[in-house]
PDB file of C-alpha atoms in Angstrom:
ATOM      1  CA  UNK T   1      -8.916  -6.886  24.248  1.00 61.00           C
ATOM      2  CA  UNK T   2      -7.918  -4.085  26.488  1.00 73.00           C
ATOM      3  CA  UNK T   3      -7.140  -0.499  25.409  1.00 72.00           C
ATOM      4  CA  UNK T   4      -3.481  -1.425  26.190  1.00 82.00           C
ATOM      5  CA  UNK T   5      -3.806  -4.834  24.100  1.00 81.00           C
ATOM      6  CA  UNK T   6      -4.918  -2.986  21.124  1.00 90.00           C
ATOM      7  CA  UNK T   7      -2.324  -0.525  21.502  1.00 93.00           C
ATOM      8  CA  UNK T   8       0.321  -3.062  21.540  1.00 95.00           C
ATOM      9  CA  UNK T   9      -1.326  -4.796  18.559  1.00 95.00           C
ATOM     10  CA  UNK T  10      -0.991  -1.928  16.791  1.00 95.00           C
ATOM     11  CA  UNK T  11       2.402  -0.899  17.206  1.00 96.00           C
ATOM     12  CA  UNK T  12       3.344  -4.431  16.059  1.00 97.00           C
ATOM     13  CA  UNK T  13       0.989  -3.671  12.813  1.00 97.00           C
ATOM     14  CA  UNK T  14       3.161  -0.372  12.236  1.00 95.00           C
ATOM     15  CA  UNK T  15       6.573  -1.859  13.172  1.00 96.00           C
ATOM     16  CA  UNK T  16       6.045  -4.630  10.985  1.00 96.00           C
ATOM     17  CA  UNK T  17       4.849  -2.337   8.187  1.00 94.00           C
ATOM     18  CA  UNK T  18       7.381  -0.495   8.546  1.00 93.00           C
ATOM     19  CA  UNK T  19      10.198  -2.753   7.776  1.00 94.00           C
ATOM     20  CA  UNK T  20       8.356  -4.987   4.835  1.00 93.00           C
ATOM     21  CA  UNK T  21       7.796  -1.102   2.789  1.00 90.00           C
ATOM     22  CA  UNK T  22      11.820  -0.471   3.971  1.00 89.00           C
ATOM     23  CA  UNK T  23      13.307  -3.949   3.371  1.00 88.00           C
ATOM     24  CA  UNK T  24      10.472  -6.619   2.438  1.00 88.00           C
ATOM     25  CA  UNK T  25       9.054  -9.489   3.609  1.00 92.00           C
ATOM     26  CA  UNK T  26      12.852 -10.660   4.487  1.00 90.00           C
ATOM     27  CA  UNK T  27      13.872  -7.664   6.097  1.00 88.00           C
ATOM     28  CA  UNK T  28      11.257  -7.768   8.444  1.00 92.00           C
ATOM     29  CA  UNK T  29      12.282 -10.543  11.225  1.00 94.00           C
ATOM     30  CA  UNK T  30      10.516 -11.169  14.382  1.00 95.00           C
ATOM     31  CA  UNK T  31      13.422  -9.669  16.505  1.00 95.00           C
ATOM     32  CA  UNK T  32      13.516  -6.722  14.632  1.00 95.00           C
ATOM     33  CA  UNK T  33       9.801  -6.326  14.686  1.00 96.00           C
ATOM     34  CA  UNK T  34       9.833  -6.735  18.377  1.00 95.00           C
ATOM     35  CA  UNK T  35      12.769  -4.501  18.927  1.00 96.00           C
ATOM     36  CA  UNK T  36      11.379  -1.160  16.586  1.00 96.00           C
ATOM     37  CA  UNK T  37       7.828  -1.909  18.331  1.00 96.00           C
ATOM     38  CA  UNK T  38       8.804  -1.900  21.713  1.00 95.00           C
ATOM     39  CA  UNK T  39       6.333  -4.851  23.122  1.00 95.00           C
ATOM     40  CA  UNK T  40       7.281  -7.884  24.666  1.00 92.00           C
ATOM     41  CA  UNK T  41       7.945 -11.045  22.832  1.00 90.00           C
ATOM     42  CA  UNK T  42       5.072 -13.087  24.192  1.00 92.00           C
ATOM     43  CA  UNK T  43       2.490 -10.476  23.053  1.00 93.00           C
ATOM     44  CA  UNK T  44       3.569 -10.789  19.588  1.00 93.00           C
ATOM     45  CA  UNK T  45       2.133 -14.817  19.849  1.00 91.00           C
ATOM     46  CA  UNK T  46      -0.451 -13.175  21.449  1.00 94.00           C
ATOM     47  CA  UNK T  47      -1.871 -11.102  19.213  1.00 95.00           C
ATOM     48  CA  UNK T  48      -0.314 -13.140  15.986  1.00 96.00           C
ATOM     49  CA  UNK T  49      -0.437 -16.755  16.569  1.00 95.00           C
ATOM     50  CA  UNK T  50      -0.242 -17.447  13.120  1.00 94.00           C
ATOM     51  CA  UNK T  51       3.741 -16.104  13.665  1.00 93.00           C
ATOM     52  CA  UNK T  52       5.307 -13.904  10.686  1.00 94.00           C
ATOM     53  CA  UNK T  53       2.728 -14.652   7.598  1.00 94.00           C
ATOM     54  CA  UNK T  54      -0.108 -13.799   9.616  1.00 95.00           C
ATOM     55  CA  UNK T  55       1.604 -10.754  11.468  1.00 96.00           C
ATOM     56  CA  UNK T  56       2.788  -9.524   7.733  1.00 96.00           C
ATOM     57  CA  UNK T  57      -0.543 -10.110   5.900  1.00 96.00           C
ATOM     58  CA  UNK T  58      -2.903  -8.358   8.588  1.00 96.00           C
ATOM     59  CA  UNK T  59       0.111  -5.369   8.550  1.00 96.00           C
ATOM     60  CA  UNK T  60      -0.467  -5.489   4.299  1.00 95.00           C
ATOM     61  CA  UNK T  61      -4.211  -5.571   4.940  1.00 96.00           C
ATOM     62  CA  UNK T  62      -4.030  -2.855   7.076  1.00 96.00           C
ATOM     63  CA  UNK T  63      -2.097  -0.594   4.697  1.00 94.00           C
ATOM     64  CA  UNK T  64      -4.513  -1.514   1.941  1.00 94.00           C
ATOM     65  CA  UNK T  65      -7.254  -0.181   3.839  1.00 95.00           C
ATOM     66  CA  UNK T  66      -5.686   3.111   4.631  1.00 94.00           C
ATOM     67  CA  UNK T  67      -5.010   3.590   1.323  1.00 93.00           C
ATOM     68  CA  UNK T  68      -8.213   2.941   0.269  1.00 93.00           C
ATOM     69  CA  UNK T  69      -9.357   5.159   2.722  1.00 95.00           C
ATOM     70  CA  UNK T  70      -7.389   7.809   1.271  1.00 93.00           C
ATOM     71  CA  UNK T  71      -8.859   7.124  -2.144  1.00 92.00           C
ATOM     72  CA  UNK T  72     -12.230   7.685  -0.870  1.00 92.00           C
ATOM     73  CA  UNK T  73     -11.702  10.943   0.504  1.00 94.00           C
ATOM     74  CA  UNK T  74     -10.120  11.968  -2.933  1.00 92.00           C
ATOM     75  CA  UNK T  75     -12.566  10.797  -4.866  1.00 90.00           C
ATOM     76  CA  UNK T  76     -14.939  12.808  -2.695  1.00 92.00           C
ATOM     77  CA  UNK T  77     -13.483  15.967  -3.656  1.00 94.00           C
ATOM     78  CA  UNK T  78     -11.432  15.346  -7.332  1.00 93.00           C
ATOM     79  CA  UNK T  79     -13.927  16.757  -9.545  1.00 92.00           C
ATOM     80  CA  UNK T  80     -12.579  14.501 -12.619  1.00 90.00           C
ATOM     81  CA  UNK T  81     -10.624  10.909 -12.479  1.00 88.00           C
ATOM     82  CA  UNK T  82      -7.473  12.548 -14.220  1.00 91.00           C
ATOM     83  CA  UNK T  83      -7.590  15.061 -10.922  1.00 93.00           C
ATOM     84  CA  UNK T  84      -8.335  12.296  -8.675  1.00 92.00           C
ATOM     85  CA  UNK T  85      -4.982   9.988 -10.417  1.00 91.00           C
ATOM     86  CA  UNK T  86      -3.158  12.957  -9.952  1.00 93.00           C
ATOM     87  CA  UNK T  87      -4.194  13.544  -6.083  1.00 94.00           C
ATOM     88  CA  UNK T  88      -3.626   9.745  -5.154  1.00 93.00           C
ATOM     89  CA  UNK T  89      -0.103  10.221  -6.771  1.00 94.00           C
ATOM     90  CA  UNK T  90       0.976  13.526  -5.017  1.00 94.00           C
ATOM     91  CA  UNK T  91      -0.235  11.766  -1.785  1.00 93.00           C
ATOM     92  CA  UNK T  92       1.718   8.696  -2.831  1.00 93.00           C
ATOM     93  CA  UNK T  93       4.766  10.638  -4.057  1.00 95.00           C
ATOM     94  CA  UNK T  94       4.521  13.140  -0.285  1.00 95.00           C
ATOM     95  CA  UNK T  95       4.247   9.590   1.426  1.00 92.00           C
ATOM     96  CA  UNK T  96       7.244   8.145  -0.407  1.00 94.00           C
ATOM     97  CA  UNK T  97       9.721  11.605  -0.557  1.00 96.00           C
ATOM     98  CA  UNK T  98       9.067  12.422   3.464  1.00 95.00           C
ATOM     99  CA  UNK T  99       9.752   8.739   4.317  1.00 93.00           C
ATOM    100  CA  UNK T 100      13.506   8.811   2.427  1.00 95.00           C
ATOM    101  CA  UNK T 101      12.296   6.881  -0.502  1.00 95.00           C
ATOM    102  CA  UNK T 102      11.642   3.762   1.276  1.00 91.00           C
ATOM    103  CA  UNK T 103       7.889   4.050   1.728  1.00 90.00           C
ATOM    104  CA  UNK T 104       6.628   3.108  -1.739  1.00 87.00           C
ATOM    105  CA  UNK T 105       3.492   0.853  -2.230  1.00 90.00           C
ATOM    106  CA  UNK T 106       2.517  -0.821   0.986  1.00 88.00           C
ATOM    107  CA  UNK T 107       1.766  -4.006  -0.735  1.00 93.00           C
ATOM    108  CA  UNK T 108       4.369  -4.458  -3.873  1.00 92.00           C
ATOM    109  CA  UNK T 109       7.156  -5.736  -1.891  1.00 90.00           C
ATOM    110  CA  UNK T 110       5.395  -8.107  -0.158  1.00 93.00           C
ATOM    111  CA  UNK T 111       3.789  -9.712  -3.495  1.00 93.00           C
ATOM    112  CA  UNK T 112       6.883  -9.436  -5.169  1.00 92.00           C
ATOM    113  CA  UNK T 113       8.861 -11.748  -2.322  1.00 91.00           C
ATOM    114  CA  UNK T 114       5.924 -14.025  -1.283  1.00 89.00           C
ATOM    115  CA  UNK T 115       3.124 -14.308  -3.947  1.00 81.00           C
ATOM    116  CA  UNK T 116       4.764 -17.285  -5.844  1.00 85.00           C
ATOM    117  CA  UNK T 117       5.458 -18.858  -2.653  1.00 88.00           C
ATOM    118  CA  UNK T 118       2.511 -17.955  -0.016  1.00 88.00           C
ATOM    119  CA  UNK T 119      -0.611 -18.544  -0.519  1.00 91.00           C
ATOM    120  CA  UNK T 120      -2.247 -16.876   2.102  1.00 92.00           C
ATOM    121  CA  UNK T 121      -0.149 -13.645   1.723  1.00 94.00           C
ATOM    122  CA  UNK T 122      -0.457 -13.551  -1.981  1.00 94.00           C
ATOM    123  CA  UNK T 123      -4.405 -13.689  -1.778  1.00 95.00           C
ATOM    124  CA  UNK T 124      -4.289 -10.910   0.783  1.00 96.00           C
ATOM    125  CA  UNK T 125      -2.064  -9.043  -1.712  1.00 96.00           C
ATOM    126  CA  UNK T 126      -4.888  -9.587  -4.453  1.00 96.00           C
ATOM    127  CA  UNK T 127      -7.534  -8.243  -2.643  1.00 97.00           C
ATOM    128  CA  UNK T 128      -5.746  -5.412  -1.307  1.00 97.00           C
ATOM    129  CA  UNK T 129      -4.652  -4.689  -5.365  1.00 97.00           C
ATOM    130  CA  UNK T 130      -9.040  -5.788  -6.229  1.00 97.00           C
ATOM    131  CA  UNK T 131     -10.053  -3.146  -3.731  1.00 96.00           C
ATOM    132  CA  UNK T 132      -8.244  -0.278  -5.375  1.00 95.00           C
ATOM    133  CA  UNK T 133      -8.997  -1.599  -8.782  1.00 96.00           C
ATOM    134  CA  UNK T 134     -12.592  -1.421  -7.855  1.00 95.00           C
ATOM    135  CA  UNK T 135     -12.214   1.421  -6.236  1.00 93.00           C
ATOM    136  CA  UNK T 136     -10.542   3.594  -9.759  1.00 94.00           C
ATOM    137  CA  UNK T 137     -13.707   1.302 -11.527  1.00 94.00           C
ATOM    138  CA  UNK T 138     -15.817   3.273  -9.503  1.00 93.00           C
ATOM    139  CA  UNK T 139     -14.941   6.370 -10.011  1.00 91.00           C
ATOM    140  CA  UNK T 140     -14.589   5.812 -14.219  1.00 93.00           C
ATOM    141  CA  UNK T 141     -18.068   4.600 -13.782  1.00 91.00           C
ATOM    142  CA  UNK T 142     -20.326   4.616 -17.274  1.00 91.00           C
ATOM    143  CA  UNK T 143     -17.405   4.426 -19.662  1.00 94.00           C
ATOM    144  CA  UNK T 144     -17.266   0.944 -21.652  1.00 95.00           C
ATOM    145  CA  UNK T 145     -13.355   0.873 -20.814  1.00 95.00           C
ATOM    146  CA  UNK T 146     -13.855   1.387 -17.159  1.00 96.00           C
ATOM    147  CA  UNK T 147     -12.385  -2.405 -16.369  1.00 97.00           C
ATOM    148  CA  UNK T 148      -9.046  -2.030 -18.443  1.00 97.00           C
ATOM    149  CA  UNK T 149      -8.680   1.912 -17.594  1.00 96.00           C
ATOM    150  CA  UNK T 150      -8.913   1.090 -13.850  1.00 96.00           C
ATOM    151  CA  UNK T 151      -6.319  -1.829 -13.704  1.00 97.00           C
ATOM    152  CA  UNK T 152      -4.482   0.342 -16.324  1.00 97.00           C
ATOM    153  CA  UNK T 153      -4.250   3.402 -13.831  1.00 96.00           C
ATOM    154  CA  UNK T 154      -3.555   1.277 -10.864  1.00 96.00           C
ATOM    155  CA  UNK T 155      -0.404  -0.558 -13.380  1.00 97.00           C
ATOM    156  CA  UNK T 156       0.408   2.683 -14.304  1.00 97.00           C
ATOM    157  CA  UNK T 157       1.197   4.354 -10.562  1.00 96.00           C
ATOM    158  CA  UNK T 158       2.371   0.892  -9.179  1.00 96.00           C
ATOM    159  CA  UNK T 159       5.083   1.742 -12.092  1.00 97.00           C
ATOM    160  CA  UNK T 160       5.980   4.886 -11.315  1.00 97.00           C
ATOM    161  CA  UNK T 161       6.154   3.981  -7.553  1.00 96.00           C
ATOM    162  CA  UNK T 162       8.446   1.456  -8.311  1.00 95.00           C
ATOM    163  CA  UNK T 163      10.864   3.692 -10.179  1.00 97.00           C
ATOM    164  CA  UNK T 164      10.276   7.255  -8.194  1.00 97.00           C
ATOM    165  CA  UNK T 165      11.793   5.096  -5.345  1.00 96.00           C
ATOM    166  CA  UNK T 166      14.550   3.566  -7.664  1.00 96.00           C
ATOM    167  CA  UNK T 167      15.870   6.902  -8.856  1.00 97.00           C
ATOM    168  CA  UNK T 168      14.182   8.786  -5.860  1.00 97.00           C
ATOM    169  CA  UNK T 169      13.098  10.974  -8.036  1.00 97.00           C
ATOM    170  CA  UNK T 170       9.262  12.272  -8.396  1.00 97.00           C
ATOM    171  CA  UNK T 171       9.101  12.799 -12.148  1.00 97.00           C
ATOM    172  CA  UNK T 172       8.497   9.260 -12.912  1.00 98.00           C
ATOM    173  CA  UNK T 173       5.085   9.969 -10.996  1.00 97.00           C
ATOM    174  CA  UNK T 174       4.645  13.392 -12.919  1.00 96.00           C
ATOM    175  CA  UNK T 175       5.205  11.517 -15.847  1.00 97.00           C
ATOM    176  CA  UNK T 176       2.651   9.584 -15.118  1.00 97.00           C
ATOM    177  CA  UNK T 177      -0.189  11.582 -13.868  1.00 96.00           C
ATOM    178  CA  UNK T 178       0.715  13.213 -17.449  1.00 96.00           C
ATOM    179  CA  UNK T 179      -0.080  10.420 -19.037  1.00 96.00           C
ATOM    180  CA  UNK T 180      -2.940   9.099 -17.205  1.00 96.00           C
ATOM    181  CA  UNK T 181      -4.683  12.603 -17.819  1.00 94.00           C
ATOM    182  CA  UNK T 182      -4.267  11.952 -21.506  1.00 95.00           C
ATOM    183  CA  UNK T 183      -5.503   8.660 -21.617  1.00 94.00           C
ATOM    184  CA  UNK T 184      -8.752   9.634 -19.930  1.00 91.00           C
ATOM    185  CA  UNK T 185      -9.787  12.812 -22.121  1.00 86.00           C
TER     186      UNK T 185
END
C-alpha cells in the first residue's frame, strides 16, 4: 500500500473512532464514516472488506494499542502503581474533558452495544481490556493480589470513565485515583 493508501486507511481508522467513542457502534454508519473522513466510498471496501465490523474492530484495536502505548510510557516514569493509576487517569480525564465529554474509553461503547451480539468484535474488545489488565499486572508485579488488583484498577477507572462522562464532571476520576491509592498502600 502506497503512502496515500495508508493515509486514507487511516483517516477511516480515526473517523470511525471517532463516532463509536461519540455515539457507539450505531452511531457510526458507513455514510457518516465516509463523510467525516473525507475518502471515497470505494476505498472504504478497499481497505475494509470485511464492511462495518471489521472497519469498527481494527478502529477499537487501534485505540487499544495507543492506550497501551500510553501506559507504557507511564509506567516508565510513575515511580509507584498508585502514581502510575493516577497518571493514566489524568491522561484519561485531559482526553475525555478537551474532547466535550464524548471521548471516554475507546473500547466500552463498543462492548457494551456488540459483545452479546458479535463475536468477532467482542473478542477484539477482550483482548484490548487483557492487554491493559496485563499491562496494570505488570506493573503490581511480586504482590500475591497482583491478578485481582489489576482487573480491580482497570474496573475501577472503566467506572469512573463511565460516570466523569455522565455528569461531565472529573471528580468521579479523583475519587477514584483516591481510592485506588488506598487500596495499594
Amino acid at each position: 500500500m502506497g503512502h496515500k493508501g495508508a493515509e486514507t486507511r487511516e483517516r477511516l481508522l480515526d473517523a470511525t473512532q471517532d463516532l463509536v467513542e461519540a455515539a457507539g457502534y450505531a452511531g457510526a454508519g458507513l455514510n457518516q464514516v465516509i463523510a467525516l473522513s473525507g475518502a471515497p466510498r470505494g476505498s472504504l471496501y478497499f481497505h475494509f472488506p470485511g464492511g462495518k465490523d471489521q472497519l469498527v474492530a481494527e478502529s477499537v484495536r487501534r485505540a487499544g494499542r495507543r492506550i497501551g502505548e500510553a501506559m507504557d510510557a507511564l509506567a516508565a516514569t510513575a515511580p509507584t502503581v498508585a502514581a502510575f493509576a493516577e497518571g493514566m487517569l489524568r491522561l484519561l480525564g485531559d482526553r475525555l474533558e478537551e474532547s466535550g465529554w464524548s471521548k471516554g474509553c475507546p473500547v466500552a461503547t463498543v462492548a457494551l452495544e456488540t459483545a452479546a451480539g458479535s463475536d468477532p468484535l467482542q473478542q477484539v474488545c477482550s483482548q484490548v481490556y487483557r492487554s491493559w489488565e496485563d499491562a496494570l499486572r505488570a506493573r503490581l508485579r511480586g504482590r500475591p493480589d497482583a491478578d485481582d488488583l489489576a482487573l480491580t484498577i482497570l474496573a475501577l477507572v472503566e467506572g469512573a470513565l463511565l460516570l466523569a462522562r455522565t455528569h461531565r464532571d472529573r471528580e468521579p476520576l479523583n475519587r477514584v485515583s483516591r481510592q485506588i491509592a488506598a487500596l495499594l498502600r
